[in-house]
Coordinates of C-alpha atoms in Angstrom, one line a residue:
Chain Q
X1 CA 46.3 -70.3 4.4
X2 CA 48.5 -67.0 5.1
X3 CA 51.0 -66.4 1.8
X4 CA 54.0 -65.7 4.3
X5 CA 56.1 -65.8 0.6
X6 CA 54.3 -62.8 0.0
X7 CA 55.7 -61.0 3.0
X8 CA 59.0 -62.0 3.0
X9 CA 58.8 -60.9 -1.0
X10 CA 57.3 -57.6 0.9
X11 CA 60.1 -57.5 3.8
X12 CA 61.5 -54.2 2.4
X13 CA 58.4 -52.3 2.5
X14 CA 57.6 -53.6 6.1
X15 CA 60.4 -53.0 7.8
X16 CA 61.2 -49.4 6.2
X17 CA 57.4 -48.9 8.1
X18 CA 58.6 -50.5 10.9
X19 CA 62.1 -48.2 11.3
X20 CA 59.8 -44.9 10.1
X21 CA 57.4 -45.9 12.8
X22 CA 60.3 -46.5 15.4
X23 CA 62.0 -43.2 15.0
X24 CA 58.9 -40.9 14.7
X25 CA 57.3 -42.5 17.6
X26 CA 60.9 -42.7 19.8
X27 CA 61.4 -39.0 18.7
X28 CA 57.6 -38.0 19.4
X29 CA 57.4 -39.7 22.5
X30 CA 60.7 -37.8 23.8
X31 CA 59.3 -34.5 22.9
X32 CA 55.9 -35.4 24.5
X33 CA 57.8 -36.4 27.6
X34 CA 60.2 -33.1 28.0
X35 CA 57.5 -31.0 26.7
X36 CA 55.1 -32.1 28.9
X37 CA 57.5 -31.9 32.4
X38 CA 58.3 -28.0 31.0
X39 CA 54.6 -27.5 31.3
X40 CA 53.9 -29.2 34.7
X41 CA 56.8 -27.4 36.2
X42 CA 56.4 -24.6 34.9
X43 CA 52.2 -24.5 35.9
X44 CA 53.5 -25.7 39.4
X45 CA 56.4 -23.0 39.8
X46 CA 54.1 -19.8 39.5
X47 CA 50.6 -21.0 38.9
X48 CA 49.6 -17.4 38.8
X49 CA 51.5 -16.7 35.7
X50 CA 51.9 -20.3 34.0
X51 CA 48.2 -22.0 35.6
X52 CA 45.7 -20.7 33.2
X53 CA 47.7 -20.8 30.3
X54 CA 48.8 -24.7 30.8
X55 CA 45.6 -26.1 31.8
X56 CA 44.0 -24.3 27.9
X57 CA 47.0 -26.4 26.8
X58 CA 46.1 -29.8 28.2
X59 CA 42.4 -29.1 27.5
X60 CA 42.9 -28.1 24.0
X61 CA 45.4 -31.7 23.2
X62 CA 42.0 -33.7 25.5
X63 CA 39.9 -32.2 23.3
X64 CA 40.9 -32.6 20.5
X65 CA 41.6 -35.5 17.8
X66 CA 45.4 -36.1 17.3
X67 CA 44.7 -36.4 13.4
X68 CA 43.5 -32.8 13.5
X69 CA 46.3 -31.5 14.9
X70 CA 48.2 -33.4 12.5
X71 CA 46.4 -31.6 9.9
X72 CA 46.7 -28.5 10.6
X73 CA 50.5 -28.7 11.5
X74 CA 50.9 -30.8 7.6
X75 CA 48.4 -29.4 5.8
X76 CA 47.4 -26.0 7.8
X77 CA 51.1 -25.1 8.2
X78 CA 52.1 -24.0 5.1
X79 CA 49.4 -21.2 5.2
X80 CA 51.4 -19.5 7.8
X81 CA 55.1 -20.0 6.6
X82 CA 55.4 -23.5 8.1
X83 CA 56.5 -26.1 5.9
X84 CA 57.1 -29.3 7.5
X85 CA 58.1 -32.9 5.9
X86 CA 55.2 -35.4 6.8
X87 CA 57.4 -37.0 9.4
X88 CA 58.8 -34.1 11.3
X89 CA 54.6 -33.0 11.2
X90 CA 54.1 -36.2 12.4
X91 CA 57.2 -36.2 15.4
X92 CA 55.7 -32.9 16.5
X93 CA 52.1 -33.9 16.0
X94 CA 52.8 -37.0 18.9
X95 CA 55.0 -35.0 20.8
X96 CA 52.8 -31.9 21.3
X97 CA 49.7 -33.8 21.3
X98 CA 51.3 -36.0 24.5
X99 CA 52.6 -33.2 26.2
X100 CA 49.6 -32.1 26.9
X101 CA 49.0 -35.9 28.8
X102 CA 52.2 -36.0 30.2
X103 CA 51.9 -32.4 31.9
X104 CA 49.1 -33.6 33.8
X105 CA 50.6 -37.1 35.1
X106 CA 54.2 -35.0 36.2
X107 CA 51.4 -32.6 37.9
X108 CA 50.0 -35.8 39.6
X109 CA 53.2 -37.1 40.8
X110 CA 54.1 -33.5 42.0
X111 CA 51.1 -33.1 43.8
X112 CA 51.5 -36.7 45.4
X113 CA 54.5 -35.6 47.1
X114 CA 53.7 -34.0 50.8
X115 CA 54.2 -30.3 50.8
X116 CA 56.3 -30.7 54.5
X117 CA 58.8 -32.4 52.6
X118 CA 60.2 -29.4 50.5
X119 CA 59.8 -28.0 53.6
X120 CA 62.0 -29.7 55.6
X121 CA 64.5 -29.3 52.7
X122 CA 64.0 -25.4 52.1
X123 CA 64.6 -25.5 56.5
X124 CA 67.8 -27.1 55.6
X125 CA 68.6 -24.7 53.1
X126 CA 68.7 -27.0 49.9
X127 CA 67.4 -25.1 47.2
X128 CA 64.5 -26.0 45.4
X129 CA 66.2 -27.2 41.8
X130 CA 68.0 -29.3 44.6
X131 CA 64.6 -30.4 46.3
X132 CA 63.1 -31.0 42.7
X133 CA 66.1 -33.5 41.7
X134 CA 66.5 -35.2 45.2
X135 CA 63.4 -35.3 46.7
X136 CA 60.5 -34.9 44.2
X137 CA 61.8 -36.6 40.9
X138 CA 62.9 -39.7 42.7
X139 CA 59.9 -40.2 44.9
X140 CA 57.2 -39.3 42.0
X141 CA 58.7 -41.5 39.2
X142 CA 57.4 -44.2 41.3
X143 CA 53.8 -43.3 40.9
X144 CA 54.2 -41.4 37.2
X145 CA 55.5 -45.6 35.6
X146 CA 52.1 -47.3 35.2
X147 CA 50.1 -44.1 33.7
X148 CA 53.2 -42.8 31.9
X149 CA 53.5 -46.2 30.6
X150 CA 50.3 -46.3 28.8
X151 CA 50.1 -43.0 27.6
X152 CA 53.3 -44.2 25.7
X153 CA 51.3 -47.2 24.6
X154 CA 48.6 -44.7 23.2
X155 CA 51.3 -42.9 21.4
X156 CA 52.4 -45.5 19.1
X157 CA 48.8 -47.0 18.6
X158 CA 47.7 -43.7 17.8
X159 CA 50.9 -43.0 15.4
X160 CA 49.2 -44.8 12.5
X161 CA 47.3 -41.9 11.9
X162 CA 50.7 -40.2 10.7
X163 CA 49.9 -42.5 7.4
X164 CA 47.0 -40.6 6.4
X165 CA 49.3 -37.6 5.8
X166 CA 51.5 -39.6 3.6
X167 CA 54.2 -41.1 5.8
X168 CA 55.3 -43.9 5.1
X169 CA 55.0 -45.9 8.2
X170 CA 53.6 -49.1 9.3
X171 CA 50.4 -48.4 8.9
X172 CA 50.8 -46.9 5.0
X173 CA 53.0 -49.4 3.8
X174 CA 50.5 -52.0 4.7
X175 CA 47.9 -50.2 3.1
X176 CA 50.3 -50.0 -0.1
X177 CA 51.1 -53.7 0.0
X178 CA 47.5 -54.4 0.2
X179 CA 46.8 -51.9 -2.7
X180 CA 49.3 -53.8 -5.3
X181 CA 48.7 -57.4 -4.4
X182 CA 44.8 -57.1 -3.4
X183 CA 46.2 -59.4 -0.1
X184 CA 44.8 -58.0 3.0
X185 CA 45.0 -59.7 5.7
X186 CA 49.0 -60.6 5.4
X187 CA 50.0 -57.6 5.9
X188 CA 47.7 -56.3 7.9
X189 CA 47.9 -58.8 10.2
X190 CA 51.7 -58.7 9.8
X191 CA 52.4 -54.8 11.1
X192 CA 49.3 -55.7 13.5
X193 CA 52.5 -57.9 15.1
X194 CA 55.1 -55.4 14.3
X195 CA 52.9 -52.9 16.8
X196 CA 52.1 -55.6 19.2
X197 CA 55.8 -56.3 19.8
X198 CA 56.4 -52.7 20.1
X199 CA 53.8 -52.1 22.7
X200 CA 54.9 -55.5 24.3
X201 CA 58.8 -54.2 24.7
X202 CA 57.5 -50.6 26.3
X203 CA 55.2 -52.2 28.5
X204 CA 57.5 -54.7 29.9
X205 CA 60.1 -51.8 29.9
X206 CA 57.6 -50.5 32.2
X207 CA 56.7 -53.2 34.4
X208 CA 60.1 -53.5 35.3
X209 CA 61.0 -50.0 35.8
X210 CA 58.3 -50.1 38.0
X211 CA 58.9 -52.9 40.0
X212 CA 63.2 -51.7 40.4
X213 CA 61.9 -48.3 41.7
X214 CA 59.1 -50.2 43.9
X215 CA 61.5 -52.3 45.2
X216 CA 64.5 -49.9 46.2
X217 CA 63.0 -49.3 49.6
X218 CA 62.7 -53.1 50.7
X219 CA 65.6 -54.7 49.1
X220 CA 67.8 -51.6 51.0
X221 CA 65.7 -52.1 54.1
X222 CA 66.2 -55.4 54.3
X223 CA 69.7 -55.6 53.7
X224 CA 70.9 -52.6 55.6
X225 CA 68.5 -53.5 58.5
X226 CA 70.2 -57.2 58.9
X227 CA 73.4 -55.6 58.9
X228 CA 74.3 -52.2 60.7
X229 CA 75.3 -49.6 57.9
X230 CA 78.8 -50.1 57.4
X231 CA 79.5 -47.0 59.3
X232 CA 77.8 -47.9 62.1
Chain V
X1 CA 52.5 -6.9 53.3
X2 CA 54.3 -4.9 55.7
X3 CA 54.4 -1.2 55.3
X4 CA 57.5 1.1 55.1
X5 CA 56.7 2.0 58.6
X6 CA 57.5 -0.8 60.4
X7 CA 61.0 -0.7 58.9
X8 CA 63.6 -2.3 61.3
X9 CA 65.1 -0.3 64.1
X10 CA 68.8 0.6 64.0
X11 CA 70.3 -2.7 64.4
X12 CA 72.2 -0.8 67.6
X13 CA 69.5 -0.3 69.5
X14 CA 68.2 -3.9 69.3
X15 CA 68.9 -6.1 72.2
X16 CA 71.2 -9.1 71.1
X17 CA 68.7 -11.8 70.5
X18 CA 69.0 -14.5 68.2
X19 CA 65.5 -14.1 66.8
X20 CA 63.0 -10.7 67.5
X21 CA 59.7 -10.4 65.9
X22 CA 57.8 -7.4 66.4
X23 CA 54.1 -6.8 66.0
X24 CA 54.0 -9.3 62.9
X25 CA 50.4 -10.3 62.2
X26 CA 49.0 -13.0 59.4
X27 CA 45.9 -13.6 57.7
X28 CA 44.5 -16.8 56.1
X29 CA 41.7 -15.2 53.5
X30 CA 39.2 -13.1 56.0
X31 CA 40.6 -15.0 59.1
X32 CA 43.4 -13.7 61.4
X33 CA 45.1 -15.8 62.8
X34 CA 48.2 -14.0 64.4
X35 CA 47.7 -10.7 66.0
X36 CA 50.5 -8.4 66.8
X37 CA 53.1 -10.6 68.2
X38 CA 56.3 -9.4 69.8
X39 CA 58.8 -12.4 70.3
X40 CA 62.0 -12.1 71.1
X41 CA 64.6 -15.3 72.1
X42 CA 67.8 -14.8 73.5
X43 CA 71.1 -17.4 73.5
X44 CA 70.2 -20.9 75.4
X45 CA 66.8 -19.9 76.1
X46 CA 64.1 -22.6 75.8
X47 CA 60.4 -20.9 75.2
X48 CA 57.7 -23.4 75.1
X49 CA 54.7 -21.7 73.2
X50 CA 51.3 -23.0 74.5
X51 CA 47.6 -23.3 73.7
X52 CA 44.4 -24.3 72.5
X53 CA 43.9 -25.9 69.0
X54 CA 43.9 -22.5 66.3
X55 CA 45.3 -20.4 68.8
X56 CA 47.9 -19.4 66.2
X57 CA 51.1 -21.4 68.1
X58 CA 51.7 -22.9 65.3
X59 CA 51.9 -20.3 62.8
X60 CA 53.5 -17.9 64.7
X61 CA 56.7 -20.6 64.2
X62 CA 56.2 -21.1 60.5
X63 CA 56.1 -17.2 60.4
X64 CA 59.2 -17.1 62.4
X65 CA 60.9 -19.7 59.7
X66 CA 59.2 -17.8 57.0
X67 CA 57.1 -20.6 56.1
X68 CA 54.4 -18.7 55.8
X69 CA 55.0 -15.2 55.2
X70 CA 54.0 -12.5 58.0
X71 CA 51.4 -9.9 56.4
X72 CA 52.7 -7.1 58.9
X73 CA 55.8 -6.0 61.3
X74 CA 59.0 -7.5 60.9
X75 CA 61.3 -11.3 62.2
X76 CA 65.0 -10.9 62.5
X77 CA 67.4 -13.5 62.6
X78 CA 70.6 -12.6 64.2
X79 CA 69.7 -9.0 63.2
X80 CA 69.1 -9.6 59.8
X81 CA 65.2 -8.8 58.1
X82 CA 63.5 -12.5 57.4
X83 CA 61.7 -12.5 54.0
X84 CA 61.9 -9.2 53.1
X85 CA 64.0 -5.8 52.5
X86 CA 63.6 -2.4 52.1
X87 CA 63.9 -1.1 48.5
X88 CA 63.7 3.1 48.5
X89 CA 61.4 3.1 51.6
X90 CA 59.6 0.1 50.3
X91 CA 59.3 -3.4 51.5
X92 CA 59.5 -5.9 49.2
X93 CA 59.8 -10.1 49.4
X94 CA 63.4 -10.7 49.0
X95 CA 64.5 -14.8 47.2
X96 CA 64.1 -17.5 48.1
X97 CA 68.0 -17.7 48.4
X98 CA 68.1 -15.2 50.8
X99 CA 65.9 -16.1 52.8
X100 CA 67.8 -19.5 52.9
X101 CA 71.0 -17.1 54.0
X102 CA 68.8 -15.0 56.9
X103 CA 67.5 -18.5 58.5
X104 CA 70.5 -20.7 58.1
X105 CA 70.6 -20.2 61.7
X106 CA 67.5 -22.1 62.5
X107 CA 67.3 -25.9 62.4
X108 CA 63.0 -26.9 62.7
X109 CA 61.2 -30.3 63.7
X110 CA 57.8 -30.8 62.3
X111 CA 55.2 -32.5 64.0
X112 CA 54.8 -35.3 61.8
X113 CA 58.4 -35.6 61.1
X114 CA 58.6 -34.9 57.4
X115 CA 61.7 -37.5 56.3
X116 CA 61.8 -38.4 52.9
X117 CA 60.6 -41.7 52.7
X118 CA 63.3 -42.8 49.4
X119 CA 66.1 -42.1 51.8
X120 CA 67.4 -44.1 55.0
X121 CA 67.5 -42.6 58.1
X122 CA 71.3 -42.0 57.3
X123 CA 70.8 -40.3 54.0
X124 CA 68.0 -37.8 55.5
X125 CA 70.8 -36.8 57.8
X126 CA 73.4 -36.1 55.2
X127 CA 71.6 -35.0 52.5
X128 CA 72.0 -31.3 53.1
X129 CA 75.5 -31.8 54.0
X130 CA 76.4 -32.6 50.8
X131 CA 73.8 -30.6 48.6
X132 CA 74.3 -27.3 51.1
X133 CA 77.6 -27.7 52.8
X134 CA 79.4 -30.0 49.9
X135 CA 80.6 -32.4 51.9
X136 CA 81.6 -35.5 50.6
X137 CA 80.0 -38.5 50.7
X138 CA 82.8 -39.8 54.1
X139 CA 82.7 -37.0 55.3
X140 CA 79.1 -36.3 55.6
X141 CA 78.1 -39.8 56.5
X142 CA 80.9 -39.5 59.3
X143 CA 79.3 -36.1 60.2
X144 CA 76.0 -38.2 59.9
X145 CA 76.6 -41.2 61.6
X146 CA 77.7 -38.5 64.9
X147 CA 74.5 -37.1 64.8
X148 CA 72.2 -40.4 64.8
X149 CA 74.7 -41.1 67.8
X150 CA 73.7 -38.6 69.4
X151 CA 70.0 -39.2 69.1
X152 CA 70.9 -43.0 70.3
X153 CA 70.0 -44.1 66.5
X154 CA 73.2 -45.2 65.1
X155 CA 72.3 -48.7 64.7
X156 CA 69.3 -47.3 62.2
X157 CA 71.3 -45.7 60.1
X158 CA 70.5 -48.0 57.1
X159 CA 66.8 -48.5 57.8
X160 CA 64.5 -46.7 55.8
X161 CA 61.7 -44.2 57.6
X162 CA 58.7 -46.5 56.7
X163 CA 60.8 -49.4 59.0
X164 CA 61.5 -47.0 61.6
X165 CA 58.8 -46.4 64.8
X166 CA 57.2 -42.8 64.9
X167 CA 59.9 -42.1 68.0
X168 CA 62.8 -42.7 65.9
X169 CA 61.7 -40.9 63.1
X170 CA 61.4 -37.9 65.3
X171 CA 64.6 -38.7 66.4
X172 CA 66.3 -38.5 63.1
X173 CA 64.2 -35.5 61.8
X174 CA 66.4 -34.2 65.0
X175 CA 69.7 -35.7 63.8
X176 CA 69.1 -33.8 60.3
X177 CA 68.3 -30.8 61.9
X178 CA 71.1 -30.8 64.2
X179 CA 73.3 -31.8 61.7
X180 CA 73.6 -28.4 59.5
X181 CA 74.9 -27.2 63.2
X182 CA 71.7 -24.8 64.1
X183 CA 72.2 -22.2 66.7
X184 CA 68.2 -22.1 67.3
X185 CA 66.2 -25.0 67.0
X186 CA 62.3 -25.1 66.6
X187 CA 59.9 -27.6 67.5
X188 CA 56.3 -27.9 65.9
X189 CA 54.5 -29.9 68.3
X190 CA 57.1 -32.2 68.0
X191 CA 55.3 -35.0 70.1
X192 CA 52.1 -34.2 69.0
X193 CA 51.8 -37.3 66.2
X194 CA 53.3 -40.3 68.6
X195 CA 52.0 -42.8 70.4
X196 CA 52.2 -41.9 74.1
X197 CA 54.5 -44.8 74.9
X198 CA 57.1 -42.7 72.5
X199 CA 56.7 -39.5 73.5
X200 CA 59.6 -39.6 75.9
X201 CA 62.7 -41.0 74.0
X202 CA 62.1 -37.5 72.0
X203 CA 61.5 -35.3 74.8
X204 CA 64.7 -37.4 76.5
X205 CA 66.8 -35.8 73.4
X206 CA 65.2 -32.2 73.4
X207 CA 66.0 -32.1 77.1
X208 CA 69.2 -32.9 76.5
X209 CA 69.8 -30.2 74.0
X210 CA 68.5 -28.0 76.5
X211 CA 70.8 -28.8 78.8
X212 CA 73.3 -28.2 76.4
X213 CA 72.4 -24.8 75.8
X214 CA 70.2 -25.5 72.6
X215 CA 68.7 -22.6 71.9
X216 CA 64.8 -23.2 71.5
X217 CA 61.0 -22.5 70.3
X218 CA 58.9 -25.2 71.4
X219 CA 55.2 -25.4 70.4
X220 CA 54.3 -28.3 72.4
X221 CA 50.6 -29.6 74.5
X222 CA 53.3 -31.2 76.7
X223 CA 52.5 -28.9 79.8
X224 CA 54.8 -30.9 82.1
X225 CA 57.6 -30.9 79.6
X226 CA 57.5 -27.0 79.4
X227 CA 57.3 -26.6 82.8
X228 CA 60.7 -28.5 83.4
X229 CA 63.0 -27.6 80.5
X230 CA 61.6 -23.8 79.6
X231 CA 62.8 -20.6 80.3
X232 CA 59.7 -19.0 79.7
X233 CA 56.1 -19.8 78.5
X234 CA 54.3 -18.0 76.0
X235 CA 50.3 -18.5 75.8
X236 CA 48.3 -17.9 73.4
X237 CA 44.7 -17.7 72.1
X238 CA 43.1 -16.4 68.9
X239 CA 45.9 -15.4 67.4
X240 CA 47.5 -13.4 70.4
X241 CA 49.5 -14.0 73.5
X242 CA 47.6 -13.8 76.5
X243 CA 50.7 -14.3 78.9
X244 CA 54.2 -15.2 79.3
X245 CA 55.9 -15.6 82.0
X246 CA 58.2 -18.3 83.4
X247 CA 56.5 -21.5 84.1
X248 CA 56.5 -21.2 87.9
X249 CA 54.4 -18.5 87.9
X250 CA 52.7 -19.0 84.6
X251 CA 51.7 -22.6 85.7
X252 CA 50.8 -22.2 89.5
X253 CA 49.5 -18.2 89.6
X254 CA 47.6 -17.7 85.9
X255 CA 46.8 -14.1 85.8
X256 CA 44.3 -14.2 82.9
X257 CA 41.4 -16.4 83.4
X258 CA 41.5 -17.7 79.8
X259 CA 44.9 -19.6 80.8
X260 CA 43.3 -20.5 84.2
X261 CA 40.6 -22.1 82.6
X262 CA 43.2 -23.9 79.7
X263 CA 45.3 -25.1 82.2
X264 CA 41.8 -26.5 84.6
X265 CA 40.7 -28.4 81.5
X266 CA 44.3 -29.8 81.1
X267 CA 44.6 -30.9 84.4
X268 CA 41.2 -32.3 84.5
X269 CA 41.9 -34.4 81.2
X270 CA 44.9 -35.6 82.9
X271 CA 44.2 -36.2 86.4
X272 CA 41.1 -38.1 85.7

């Protein structure tokens, strides 16, 4: 039988993992996804200048294992005048590390969208910060949901690695809970849970961001085409 | 990139056409695909540029819209250097935002349409209204609503492009065009991606802007559309034109043979 007394004796432990987890994720996931639309605009902008040195970028985060790079951000920094606390390495351990990710879904979506489009809006003489907020953004956020989605997903899985350089998240306060009641599949199973619902909520979030932009065109279309526009 | 010696004449001595290109060449990689074109458009004229597949028709208007830059010579816009200006003898690429200021004067229609697909057929129109003129939102939908009038699509103003047919998105690529109040308008083969059945509501409109006193470039295969509505003809091949003329003479007494023999396989292709 699970000894749910012992996690509710435990509740303190968990849910400071659960609020470290939340913020360092929340925060490492925001710089991931500003980071990473910098580095897509930016390669897309002058590709001459900006092409080379973004696509090292991406390769080096695919290459290599997020732990390392929270290594040598925790551990490595200090070596070169950098002295982080474990959970601002491990914010800008996530957020660097899924930049790289996110620069190369934005540079999907921008790609998707058909060159003669920007076109017709430089013919018309809106500027291209204009075309960028009106035309592109709008029109790739459709397609960038269902990958961007689970690269977020992969974020906070991967976040329990932030434990091993001593923060106190999910993951490590599990692993102390284990340590001084020698219980361990309670609360392991118990922040197992704690992730699940957390994926759960960004995944739903997803689906349904998803489905209002999918469903803009259609719902519009059909009411507007029943009905003359109003100034029609 | 243009050299310091084709620097514009003195704007005096330029005849008073809207838009003037002289000699302006353009390369794709080792392929050249315009060859020393002199163009020149004057108020209400309607030029239908014609030709084979490649022959550079095409390009020649995206170079005219500085779409694509020219390599060589030189496209004015009401008198004013397109795309680039001359810094101590030099010629360099001027911004993007002044090129927007040198071509505000052209309006263009693409061959497959380009409307953004998030948008109805109201919001394409007014867009630019707002964002470039700063209209607000009654006012621009007002200004809007006149245009898709005009083009006989008012009662699509709410409909979104993927709902409307390839005739009526034509139609309101037109609207938007007209709507930021062009005094030249160019047409990229702008009947080229339609079904044949809808090919005449948007030559209906284009006449009609015509006979208004549009002024217009018109790269069309529409031979008997040119030869009613232009002014003058302009044929090309391989990147230069072979003859221009208007299309009376152009059409019924070809003086090279390459147009002879263009205008023999057109009519062949049509009559049979």
């Amino acid at each position: 039988m699970l000894d749910i007394a012992l996690l509710w004796e435990m509740r303190g432990l968990i849910l400071q993992g659960l609020w470290n987890t939340l913020w360092i994720c929340f925060l490492g996931c925001l710089l991931a996804l500003s980071l990473g639309l910098v580095l897509a605009a930016l390669r897309l902008a002058n590709p001459r200048l900006f092409g080379y040195p973004v696509a090292c970028y991406v390769e080096i985060c695919r290459g290599t294992p997020l732990l390392i790079l929270l290594f040598l951000l925790y551990y490595g920094g200090p070596s070169i005048g950098l002295r982080l606390d474990a959970e601002i390495a491990g914010v800008m351990g996530i957020g660097l590390y899924g930049a790289g990710y996110f620069a190369e879904i934005y540079r999907g979506g921008f790609k998707s969208i058909p060159k003669g489009q920007l076109e017709a809006a430089r013919m018309l003489g809106i500027s291209p910060w204009h075309a960028l907020i009106r035309v592109q953004i709008p029109q790739m956020a459709r397609l960038i949901v269902p990958p961007g989605t689970n690269q977020l997903i992969i974020l906070v899985k991967e976040s329990a690695l932030i434990s091993i350089i001593s923060v106190d998240d999910l993951t490590k306060n599990a692993t102390t809970i284990v340590n001084q009641t020698f219980q361990v599949i309670e609360p392991y199973l118990a922040v197992a849970l704690l992730y699940w619902l957390i994926i759960e909520l960004i995944a739903r979030s997803g689906y349904a961001l998803e489905k209002r932009l999918a469903n803009r065109q259609p719902r519009q279309a059909a009411q507007q085409g029943a009905t003359p526009h109003a100034n029609g | 990139m243009p050299t310091a010696e084709m620097l514009s004449p003195p704007l005096s001595s330029r005849p008073k056409s809207i838009v003037e290109a002289h000699g302006i060449s353009k390369q794709f990689g080792d392929l050249e695909v315009l060859t020393n074109i002199d163009f020149s458009l004057a108020p209400s004229e309607v030029v239908c540029v014609i030709g084979p597949s490649g022959s550079g028709k095409s390009t020649l208007l995206r170079c005219l819209a500085f779409l694509e830059p020219y390599d060589h010579g030189s496209v004015y816009i009401d008198g004013q250097l397109l795309g680039y200006e001359d810094r101590s003898g030099k010629r360099v690429r001027t911004s993007e935002k002044r090129v927007d200021e040198v071509r505000a004067p052209v309006g263009m229609v693409f061959q497959h349409f380009h409307l953004w697909p998030h948008r109805t057929a109201l919001e394409n129109v007014t867009e630019a209204l707002r964002l470039v003129n700063g209209m607000s939102r009654r006012d621009a939908d007002v200004e809007g609503m006149a245009m898709l009038e005009q083009v006989g699509l008012a009662d699509r103003a709410g409909h979104f492009p993927e709902s409307l047919s390839g005739g009526q998105k034509q139609r309101v690529a037109i609207a938007r065009a007209l709507a930021m109040k062009p005094r030249v308008m160019f047409f990229d083969e702008p009947t080229s991606a339609l079904d044949p059945e809808l090919v005449g509501e948007v030559l209906d409109v284009m006449k009609k802007l015509a006979a208004d006193g549009m002024t217009m470039v018109i790269v069309t295969h529409e031979m008997g559309f040119a030869a009613k509505v232009a002014d003058r003809v302009i044929f090309m091949d391989q990147g230069r034109v072979v003859e221009s003329g208007p299309p009376s003479t152009l059409f019924r007494q070809p003086k090279s043979e390459r147009l002879n023999q263009f205008l023999n396989t057109w009519r062949e292709r049509h009559i049979d």
